[in-house]
Every structure is written in C-alpha cells, then in structure tokens.
Amino acid sequence: MSLPRTPEVEHALARASDEIGLKDYYRDCVRPILGTPPSRWPRCCGGGCEPCAETLRAVAARVHEILGVDV
C-alpha cells in the first residue's frame, strides 16, 4: 500500500526528488514503495537501470524523513 496522494505527500515527493536529482517523470516509480517497509524496497541490480533502485530508495527515505513517517 502506498501513501495517499495528499498535497503534503506530493510536496514531500517533489522536494525529495529535487534534492536527490530524480527527474519528475520518474516520481511515479517511487510511489509504490512509500507505504512499504524499507526492507522490501528494491535494490540495485548492477544493470545500469535508469533510474537506479538506490535512487528510488533514497527519494523514498527522504520523503519519509520530510513527513516524519516511520514504516
């Protein structure tokens, strides 16, 4: 389950993406992991994916930090 699309979540996602350098068109890749525990987040496969799963993890972690969410 993902976090709801509230203005607060959207702002946090935009801010975190900008801080970490994730392009805005990749934000939807972060949404599914926002409501799951970090232990279930994808990991880098070493295949040179764009965006790398580590970037998605960093954005999700920053969103949680901004919102004060513990998962």
mmCIF file of C-alpha atoms in Angstrom:
data_model
loop_
_atom_site.group_PDB
_atom_site.id
_atom_site.type_symbol
_atom_site.label_atom_id
_atom_site.label_comp_id
_atom_site.label_asym_id
_atom_site.label_seq_id
_atom_site.Cartn_x
_atom_site.Cartn_y
_atom_site.Cartn_z
ATOM 1 C CA MET A 1 0.000 0.000 0.000
ATOM 2 C CA SER A 2 1.328 3.413 -0.933
ATOM 3 C CA LEU A 3 0.917 6.664 0.943
ATOM 4 C CA PRO A 4 -2.188 8.597 -0.159
ATOM 5 C CA ARG A 5 -1.827 11.332 -2.765
ATOM 6 C CA THR A 6 -2.308 14.224 -0.400
ATOM 7 C CA PRO A 7 -0.832 17.670 -1.034
ATOM 8 C CA GLU A 8 1.658 17.009 1.778
ATOM 9 C CA VAL A 9 2.869 13.753 0.235
ATOM 10 C CA GLU A 10 3.062 15.321 -3.217
ATOM 11 C CA HIS A 11 5.102 18.237 -1.874
ATOM 12 C CA ALA A 12 7.437 15.899 0.022
ATOM 13 C CA LEU A 13 7.894 13.715 -3.057
ATOM 14 C CA ALA A 14 8.666 16.729 -5.247
ATOM 15 C CA ARG A 15 11.086 18.145 -2.686
ATOM 16 C CA ALA A 16 12.866 14.824 -2.127
ATOM 17 C CA SER A 17 13.110 14.184 -5.872
ATOM 18 C CA ASP A 18 14.586 17.623 -6.471
ATOM 19 C CA GLU A 19 17.078 17.256 -3.612
ATOM 20 C CA ILE A 20 18.268 13.858 -4.806
ATOM 21 C CA GLY A 21 18.127 14.620 -8.511
ATOM 22 C CA LEU A 22 15.325 12.279 -9.580
ATOM 23 C CA LYS A 23 13.600 13.602 -12.693
ATOM 24 C CA ASP A 24 9.945 14.470 -12.180
ATOM 25 C CA TYR A 25 8.743 11.879 -14.698
ATOM 26 C CA TYR A 26 10.203 9.105 -12.503
ATOM 27 C CA ARG A 27 8.267 10.107 -9.372
ATOM 28 C CA ASP A 28 5.602 7.505 -10.057
ATOM 29 C CA CYS A 29 8.320 4.857 -9.647
ATOM 30 C CA VAL A 30 8.708 5.914 -6.004
ATOM 31 C CA ARG A 31 5.013 5.935 -5.073
ATOM 32 C CA PRO A 32 4.549 2.144 -4.741
ATOM 33 C CA ILE A 33 7.348 1.806 -2.186
ATOM 34 C CA LEU A 34 6.363 4.746 0.011
ATOM 35 C CA GLY A 35 3.980 2.672 2.104
ATOM 36 C CA THR A 36 6.164 -0.411 2.426
ATOM 37 C CA PRO A 37 8.970 -1.153 4.881
ATOM 38 C CA PRO A 38 12.474 -0.314 3.635
ATOM 39 C CA SER A 39 13.393 -3.993 3.890
ATOM 40 C CA ARG A 40 11.015 -4.626 0.977
ATOM 41 C CA TRP A 41 12.285 -1.791 -1.234
ATOM 42 C CA PRO A 42 14.056 -2.800 -4.444
ATOM 43 C CA ARG A 43 17.849 -2.907 -4.513
ATOM 44 C CA CYS A 44 20.323 -2.064 -7.227
ATOM 45 C CA CYS A 45 20.818 -4.951 -9.640
ATOM 46 C CA GLY A 46 24.016 -3.540 -11.120
ATOM 47 C CA GLY A 47 22.444 -3.392 -14.573
ATOM 48 C CA GLY A 48 22.706 0.358 -15.071
ATOM 49 C CA CYS A 49 18.956 0.922 -14.830
ATOM 50 C CA GLU A 50 17.520 4.402 -15.112
ATOM 51 C CA PRO A 51 16.518 5.268 -12.530
ATOM 52 C CA CYS A 52 18.571 3.067 -10.268
ATOM 53 C CA ALA A 53 16.666 1.424 -7.434
ATOM 54 C CA GLU A 54 19.113 3.047 -4.995
ATOM 55 C CA THR A 55 17.940 6.463 -6.186
ATOM 56 C CA LEU A 56 14.316 5.440 -5.672
ATOM 57 C CA ARG A 57 15.211 4.204 -2.181
ATOM 58 C CA ALA A 58 16.940 7.481 -1.368
ATOM 59 C CA VAL A 59 13.941 9.519 -2.507
ATOM 60 C CA ALA A 60 11.503 7.321 -0.563
ATOM 61 C CA ALA A 61 13.634 7.579 2.578
ATOM 62 C CA ARG A 62 13.788 11.360 2.219
ATOM 63 C CA VAL A 63 10.000 11.547 1.740
ATOM 64 C CA HIS A 64 9.552 9.578 4.962
ATOM 65 C CA GLU A 65 12.012 11.879 6.707
ATOM 66 C CA ILE A 66 10.244 15.034 5.478
ATOM 67 C CA LEU A 67 6.854 13.689 6.538
ATOM 68 C CA GLY A 68 8.085 12.189 9.799
ATOM 69 C CA VAL A 69 6.759 8.764 8.769
ATOM 70 C CA ASP A 70 8.068 5.577 10.362
ATOM 71 C CA VAL A 71 7.431 2.385 8.425
#
